[in-house]
Coordinates of C-alpha atoms and ligand atoms in Angstrom, one line a residue:
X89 CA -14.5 -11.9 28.0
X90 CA -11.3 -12.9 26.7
X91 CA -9.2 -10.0 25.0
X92 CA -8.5 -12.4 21.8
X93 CA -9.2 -8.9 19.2
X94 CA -6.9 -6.1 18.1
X95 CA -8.2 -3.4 16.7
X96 CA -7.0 -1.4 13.2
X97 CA -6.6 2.2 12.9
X98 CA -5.8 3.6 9.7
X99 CA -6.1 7.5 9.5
X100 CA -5.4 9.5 6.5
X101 CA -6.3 13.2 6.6
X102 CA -9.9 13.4 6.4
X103 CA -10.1 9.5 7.0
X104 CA -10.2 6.8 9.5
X105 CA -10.2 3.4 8.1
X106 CA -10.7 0.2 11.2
X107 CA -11.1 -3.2 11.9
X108 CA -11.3 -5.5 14.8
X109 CA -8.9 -8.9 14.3
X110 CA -8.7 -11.9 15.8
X111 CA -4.3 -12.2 15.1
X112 CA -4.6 -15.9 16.1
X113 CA -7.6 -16.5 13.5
X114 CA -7.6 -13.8 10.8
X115 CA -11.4 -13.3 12.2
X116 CA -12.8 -10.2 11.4
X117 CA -15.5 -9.3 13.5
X118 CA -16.1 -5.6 12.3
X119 CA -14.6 -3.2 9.5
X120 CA -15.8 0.2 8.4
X121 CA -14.4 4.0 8.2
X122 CA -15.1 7.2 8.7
X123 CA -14.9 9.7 6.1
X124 CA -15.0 13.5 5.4
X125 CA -13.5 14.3 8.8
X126 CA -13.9 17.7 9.6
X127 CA -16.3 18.4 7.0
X128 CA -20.7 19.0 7.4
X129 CA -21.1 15.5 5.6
X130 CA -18.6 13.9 8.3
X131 CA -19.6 10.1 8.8
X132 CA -18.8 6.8 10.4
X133 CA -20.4 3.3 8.6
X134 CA -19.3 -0.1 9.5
X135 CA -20.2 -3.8 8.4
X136 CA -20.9 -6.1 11.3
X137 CA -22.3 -9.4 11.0
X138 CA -23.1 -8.6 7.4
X139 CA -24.9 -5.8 8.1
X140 CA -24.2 -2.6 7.0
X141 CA -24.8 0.5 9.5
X142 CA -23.9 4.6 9.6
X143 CA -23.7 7.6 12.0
X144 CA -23.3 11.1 11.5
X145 CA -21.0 12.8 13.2
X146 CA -22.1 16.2 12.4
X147 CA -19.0 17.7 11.3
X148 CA -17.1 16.0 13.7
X149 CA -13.4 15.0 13.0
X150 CA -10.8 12.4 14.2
X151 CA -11.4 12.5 17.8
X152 CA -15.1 12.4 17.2
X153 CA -14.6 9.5 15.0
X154 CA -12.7 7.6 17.6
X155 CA -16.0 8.6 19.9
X156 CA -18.0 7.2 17.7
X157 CA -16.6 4.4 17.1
X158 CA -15.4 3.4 20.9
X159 CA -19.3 3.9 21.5
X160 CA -20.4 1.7 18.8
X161 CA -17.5 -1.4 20.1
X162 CA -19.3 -0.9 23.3
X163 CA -22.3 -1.8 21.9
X164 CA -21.8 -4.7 19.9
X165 CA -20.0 -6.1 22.9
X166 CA -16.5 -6.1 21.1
X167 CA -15.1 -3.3 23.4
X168 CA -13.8 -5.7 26.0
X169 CA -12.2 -8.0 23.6
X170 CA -9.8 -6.0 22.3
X171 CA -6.3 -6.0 23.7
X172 CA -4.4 -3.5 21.7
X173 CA -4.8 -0.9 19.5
X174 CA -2.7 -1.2 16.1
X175 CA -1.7 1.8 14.0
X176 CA -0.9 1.9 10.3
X177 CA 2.1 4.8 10.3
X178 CA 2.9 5.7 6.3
X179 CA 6.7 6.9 7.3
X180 CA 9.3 5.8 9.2
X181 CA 11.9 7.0 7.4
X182 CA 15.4 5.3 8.8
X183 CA 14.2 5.2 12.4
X184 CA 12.0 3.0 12.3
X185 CA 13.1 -0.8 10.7
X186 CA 10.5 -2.6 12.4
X187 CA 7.2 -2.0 14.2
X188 CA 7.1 -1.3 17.5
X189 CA 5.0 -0.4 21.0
X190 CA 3.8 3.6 21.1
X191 CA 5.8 5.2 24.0
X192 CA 6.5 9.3 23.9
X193 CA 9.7 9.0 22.1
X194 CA 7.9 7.1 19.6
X195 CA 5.4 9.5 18.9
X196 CA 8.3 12.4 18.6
X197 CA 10.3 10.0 16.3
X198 CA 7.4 9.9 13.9
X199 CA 6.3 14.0 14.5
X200 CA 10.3 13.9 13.4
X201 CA 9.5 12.1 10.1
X202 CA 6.4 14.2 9.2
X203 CA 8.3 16.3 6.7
X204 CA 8.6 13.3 4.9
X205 CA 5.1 12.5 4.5
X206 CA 3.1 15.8 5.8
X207 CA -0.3 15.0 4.0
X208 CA 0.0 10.8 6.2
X209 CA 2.3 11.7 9.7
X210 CA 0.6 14.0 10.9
X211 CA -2.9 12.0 10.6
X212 CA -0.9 9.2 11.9
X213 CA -0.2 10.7 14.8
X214 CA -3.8 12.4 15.6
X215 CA -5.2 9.0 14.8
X216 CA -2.9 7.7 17.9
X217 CA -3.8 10.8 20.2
X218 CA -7.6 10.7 19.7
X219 CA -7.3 6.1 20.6
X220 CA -4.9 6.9 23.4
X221 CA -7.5 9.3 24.9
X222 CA -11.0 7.1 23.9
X223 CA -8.8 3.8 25.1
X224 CA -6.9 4.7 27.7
X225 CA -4.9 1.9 29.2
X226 CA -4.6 -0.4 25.8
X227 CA -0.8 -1.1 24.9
X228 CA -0.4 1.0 21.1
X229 CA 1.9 -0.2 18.2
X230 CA 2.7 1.5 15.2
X231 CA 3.3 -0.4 12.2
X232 CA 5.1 1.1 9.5
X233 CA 4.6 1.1 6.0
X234 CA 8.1 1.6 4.9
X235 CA 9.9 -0.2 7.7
X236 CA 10.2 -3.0 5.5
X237 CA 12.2 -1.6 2.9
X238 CA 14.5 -0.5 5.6
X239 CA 17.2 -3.9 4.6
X240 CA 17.9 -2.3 1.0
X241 CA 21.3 -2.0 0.4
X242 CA 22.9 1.7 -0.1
X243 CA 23.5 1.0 -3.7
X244 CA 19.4 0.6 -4.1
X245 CA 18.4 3.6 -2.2
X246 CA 20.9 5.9 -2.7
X247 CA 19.4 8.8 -5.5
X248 CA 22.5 9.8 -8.0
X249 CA 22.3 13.4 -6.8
X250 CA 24.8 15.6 -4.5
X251 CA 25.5 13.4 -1.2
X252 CA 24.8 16.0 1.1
X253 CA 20.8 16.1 0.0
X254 CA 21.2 12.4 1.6
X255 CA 23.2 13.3 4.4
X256 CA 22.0 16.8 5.4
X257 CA 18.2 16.1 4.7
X258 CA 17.7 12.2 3.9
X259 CA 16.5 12.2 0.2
X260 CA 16.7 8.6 -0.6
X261 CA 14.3 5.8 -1.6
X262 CA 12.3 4.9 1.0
X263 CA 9.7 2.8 -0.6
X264 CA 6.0 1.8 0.9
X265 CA 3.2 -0.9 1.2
X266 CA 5.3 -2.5 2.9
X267 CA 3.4 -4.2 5.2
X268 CA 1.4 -5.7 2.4
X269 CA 5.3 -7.1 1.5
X270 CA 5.8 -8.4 4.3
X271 CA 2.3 -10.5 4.0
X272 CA 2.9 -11.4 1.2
X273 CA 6.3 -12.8 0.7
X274 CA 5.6 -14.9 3.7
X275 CA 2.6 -16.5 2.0
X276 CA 4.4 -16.7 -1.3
X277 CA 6.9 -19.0 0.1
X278 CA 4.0 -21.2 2.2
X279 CA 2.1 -21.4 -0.7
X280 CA 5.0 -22.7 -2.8
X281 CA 6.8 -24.0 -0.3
X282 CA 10.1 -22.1 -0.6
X283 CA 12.3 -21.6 2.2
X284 CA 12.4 -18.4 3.0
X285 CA 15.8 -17.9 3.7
X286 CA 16.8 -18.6 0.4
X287 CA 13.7 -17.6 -1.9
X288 CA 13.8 -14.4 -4.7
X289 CA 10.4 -13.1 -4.7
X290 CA 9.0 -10.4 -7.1
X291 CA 6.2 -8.7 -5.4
X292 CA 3.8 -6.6 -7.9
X293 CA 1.2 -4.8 -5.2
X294 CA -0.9 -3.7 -8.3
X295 CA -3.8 -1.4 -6.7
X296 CA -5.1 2.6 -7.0
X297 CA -1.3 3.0 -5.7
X298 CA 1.0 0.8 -7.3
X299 CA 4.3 -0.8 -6.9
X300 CA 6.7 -3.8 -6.6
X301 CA 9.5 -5.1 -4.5
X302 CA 11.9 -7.8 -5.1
X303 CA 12.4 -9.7 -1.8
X304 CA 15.2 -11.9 -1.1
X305 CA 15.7 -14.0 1.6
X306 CA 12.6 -12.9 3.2
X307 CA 13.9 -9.3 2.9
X308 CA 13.6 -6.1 1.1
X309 CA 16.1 -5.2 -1.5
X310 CA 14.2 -2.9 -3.8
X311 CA 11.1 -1.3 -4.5
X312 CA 10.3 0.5 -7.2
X313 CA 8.1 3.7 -4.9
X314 CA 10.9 6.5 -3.5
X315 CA 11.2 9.2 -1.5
X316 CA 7.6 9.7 -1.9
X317 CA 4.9 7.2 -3.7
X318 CA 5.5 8.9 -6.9
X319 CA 7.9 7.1 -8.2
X320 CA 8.1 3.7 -9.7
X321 CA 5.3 2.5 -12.0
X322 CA 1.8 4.4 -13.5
X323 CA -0.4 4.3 -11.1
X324 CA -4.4 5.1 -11.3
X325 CA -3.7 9.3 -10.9
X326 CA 0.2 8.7 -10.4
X327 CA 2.3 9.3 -13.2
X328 CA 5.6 7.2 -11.5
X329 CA 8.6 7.9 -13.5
X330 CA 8.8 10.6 -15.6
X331 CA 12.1 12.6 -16.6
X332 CA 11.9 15.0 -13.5
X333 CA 12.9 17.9 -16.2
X334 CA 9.4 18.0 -16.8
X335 CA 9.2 20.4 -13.8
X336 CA 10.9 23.3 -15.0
X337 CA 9.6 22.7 -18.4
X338 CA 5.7 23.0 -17.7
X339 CA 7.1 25.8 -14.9
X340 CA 9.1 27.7 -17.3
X341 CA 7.2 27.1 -20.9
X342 CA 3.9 26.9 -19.5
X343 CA 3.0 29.2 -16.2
X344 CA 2.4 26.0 -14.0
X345 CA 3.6 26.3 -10.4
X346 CA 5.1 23.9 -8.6
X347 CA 2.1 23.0 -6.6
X348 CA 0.0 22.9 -9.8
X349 CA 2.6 20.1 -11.0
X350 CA 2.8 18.1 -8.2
X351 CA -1.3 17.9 -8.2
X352 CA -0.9 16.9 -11.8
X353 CA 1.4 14.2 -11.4
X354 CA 0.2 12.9 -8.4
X355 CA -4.2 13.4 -9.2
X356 CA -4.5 13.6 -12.5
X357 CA -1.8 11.4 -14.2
X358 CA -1.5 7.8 -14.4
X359 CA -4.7 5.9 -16.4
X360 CA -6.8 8.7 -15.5
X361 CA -4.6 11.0 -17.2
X362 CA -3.8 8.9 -20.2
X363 CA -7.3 7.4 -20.5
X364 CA -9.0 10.8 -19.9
X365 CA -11.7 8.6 -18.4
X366 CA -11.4 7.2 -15.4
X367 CA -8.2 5.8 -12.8
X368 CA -10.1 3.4 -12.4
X369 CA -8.9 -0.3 -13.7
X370 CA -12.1 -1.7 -14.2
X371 CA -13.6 1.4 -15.9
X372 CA -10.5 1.1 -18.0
X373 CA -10.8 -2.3 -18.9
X374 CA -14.6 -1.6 -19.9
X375 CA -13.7 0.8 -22.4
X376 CA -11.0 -1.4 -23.8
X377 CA -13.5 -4.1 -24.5
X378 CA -15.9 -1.0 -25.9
X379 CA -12.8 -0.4 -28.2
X380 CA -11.7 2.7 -26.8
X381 CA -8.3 4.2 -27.9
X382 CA -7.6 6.0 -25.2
X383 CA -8.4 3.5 -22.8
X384 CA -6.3 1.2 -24.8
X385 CA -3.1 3.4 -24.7
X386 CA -3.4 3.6 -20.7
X387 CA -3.3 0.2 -20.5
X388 CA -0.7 -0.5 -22.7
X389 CA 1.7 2.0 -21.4
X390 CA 0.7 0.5 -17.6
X391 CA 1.3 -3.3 -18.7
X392 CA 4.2 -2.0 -20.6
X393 CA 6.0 -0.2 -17.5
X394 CA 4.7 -2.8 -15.3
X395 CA 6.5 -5.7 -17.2
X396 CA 9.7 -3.4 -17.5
X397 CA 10.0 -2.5 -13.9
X398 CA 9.4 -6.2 -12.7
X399 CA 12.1 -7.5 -14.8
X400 CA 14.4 -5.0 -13.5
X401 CA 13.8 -5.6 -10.0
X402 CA 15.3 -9.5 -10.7
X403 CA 18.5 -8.1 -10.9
X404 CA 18.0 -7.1 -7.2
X405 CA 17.3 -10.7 -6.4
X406 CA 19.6 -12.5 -8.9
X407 CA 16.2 -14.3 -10.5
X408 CA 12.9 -15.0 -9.5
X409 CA 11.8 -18.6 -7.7
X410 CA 7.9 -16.4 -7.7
X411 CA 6.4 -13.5 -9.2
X412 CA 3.6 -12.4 -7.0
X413 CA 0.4 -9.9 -8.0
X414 CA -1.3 -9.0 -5.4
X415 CA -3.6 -5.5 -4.8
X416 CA -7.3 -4.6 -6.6
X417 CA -5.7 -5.0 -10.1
X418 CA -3.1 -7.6 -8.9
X419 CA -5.8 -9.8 -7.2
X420 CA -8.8 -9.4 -9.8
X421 CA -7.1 -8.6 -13.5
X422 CA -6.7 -11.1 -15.4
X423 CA -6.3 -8.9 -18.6
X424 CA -3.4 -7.1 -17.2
X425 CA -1.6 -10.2 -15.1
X426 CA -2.0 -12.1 -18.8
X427 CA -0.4 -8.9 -20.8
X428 CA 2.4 -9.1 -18.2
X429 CA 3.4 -12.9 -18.5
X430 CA 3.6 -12.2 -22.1
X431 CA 5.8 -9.6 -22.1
X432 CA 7.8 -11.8 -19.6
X433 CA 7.7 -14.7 -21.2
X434 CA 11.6 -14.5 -22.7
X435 CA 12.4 -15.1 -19.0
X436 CA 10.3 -18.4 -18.6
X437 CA 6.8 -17.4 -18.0
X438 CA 4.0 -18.9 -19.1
X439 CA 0.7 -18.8 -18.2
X440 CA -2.2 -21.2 -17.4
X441 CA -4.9 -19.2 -19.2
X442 CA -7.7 -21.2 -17.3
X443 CA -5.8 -20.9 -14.0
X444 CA -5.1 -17.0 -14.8
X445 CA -9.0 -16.9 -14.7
X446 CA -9.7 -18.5 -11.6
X447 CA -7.6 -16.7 -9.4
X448 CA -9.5 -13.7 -9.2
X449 CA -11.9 -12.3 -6.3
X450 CA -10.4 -13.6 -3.7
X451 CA -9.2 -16.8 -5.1
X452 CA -5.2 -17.4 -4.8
X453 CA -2.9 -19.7 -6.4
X454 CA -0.3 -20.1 -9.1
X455 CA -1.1 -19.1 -12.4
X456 CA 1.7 -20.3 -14.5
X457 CA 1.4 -23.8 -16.4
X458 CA 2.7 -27.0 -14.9
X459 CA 5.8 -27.0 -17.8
X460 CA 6.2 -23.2 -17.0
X461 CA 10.4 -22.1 -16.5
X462 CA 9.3 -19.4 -14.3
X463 CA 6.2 -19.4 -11.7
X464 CA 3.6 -16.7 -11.0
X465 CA 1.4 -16.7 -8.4
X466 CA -1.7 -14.4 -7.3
X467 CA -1.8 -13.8 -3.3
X468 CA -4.9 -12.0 -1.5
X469 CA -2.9 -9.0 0.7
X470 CA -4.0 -8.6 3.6
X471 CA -2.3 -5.3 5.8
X472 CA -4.8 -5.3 8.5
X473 CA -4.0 -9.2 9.9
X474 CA -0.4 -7.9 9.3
X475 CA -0.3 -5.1 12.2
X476 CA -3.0 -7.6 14.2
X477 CA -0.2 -10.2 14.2
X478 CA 2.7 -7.7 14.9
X479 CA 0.5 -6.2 17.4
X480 CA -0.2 -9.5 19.1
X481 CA 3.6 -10.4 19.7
X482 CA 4.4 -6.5 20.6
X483 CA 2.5 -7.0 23.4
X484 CA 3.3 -10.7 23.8
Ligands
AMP23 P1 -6.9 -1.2 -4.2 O1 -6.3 0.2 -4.2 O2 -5.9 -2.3 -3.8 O3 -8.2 -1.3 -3.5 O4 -7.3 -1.5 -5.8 C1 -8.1 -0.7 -6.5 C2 -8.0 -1.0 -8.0 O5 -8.3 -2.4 -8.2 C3 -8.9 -0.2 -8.8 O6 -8.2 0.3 -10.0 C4 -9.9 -1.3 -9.3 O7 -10.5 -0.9 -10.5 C5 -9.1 -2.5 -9.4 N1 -9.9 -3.7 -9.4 C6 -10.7 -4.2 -8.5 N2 -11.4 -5.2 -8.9 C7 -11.1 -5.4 -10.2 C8 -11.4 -6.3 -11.3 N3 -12.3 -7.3 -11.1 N4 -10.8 -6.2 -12.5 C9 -9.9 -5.2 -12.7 N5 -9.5 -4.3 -11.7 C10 -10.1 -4.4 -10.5

């Protein structure tokens, strides 16, 4: 059998998220994840040839899910097609600019960056473990979710606050999703036929987590995420910017601890918060039609810091040749893609309301009318062919 497949690994803490690609074809033969590691009600559950299976794993965790999974390739006969192993890493902090092949120095480089991210590293790096054990003898590559914001110029990343928090224990933007960046700026300028090297692309990856990226040149110049994914726009539980006062004030007026806060800001803000409903967009949008106040306001203060953020982010570029929505909400809102434009229309946009409407599930294109200043354009993400293809040329 040819080894023509890569497979995915994405581990979060009590997660495992895979696929098997074809990096030549954007084939997918199988996709599924394992949830509640570690926990009684541990599971794996996959979709193959449009059918969907399960297996307990009976409180099993990471290295059980790996099993599990290694077992269930083997029998579906995908095992021996896969020639590497492909693993989403959430921080690279300023080690890493671009993905590369797993060796031990690697795997301490990224330990190293766990302070940065010590709910996703750590995972990161058990997910690795647990497929360099279960496939022993595939080539690894890590693929890294901020790498790509790694071009930004000091001016973007630097945080206003004394230099030595920089120097002494790197507090600075770092930014993420950047894999689904890099996707997607490439497809951006295929679809509309821009040369990269001199395009200015707006990226809006509008999903559960939320941000955008202004892209020039095929590189990253800013991002609206930080030192964490807090930062930047409102997000379904995230409240993104927010006058960081508000941490002494809750502490110091209210009793709330520090932990207590960051739970707040980070589970129960964002349209959940303001919407008191749901962080969900569709939910949201559902109430909005049911005339729902509430509802309403979340999605007016989203649209509104959406819309805000994005224009900002031109002055990165120097203007915008394409403003890209991509993500759940970026993909499949129309409502919120049509708020946007609107609010942006002083700079040239305006939208196609019938093509606005088509490009949803799944559907791409520009959605911006033929006599439009300024062009938007939806663009299906996609982060798993991303580390297939890096993956692929990795390991040549
Ligand atoms: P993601 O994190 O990229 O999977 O995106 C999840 C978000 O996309 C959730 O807020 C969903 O409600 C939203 N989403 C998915 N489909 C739709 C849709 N048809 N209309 C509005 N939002 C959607």
């Amino acid at each position: 059998m040819s080894k023509e497949n890569i497979l995915i690994i994405n581990c979060g803490s009590s997660s495992m998220k895979f696929a098997v690609i074809n990096p030549a074809t954007g084939e997918e033969a199988i996709n599924g994840i394992a949830e509640r590691l570690g926990s009684p009600e541990s599971l794996i559950r996959w979709k193959f040839e449009g059918n969907k299976e399960r297996e307990e794993l009976n409180g099993g965790a990471h290295d059980a899910a790996v099993a599990a999974l290694l077992s269930m390739l083997a029998d579906k006969g995908l095992k021996d097609s896969i020639a590497a192993v492909g693993h989403r890493v959430v921080h690279g902090g300023e080690t890493f600019k671009e993905s590369c092949l797993v060796n031990e120095e690697v795997m301490q480089a990224i330990e190293n960056c766990s302070h940065l991210a010590p709910l996703h590293n750590p995972a990161n790096l058990i997910g690795i473990k647990a497929a360099q054990k279960h496939f022993p003898g595939l080539p690894m590559s890590v693929v890294f979710d901020t790498s790509f914001h790694q071009t930004m110029p000091e001016h973007a990343y630097i945080y206003p606050l004394p230099y030595e928090f920089y120097r002494d224990h790197g507090v600075r933007k770092y930014g993420f999703h950047g894999t689904s960046y890099r996707f997607v700026a490439k497809r951006v300028c295929e679809m509309l036929n821009l040369e990269v090297s001199n395009s200015k692309v707006i990226i809006g990856h509008l999903g559960n987590g939320a941000s955008a990226a202004a892209v020039l040149n095929g590189e990253g110049v800013d991002t609206t995420m930080g030192l964490t994914p807090l930062e930047g726009l409102v997000m379904g539980t995230r409240c993104g910017n927010v006058d960081p006062n508000i941490y002494s004030f809750l502490n110091k007026e209210y009793g709330y601890s520090l932990d207590e806060i960051t739970d707040i800001l980070n589970k129960k803000s964002g349209l959940l918060g303001m919407s008191e409903l749901s962080n969900d967009c569709r939910a949201i949008e559902e109430a909005c039609e049911e005339g729902n106040k509430q509802a309403q306001l979340a999605m007016d203060v989203f649209c509104y810091v959406l819309a805000k953020q994005l224009a900002g982010l031109m002055v990165a570029t120097g203007g915008c040749d394409a403003l890209a929505f991509t993500g759940g909400i970026g993909e499949n809102s129309d409502a919120i893609r049509g708020k946007v434009l609107e609010m942006l229309g002083f700079m040239g946009f305006e939208m196609d309301a019938q093509k606005n409407l088509d490009c949803r599930f799944g559907n791409e294109g520009v959605i911006t009318s033929d006599s439009s200043k300024a062009t938007a354009i939806v663009v299906s993400t996609n982060e798993e062919l991303m580390i297939a293809k890096d993956t692929a040329i990795l390991i040549g």
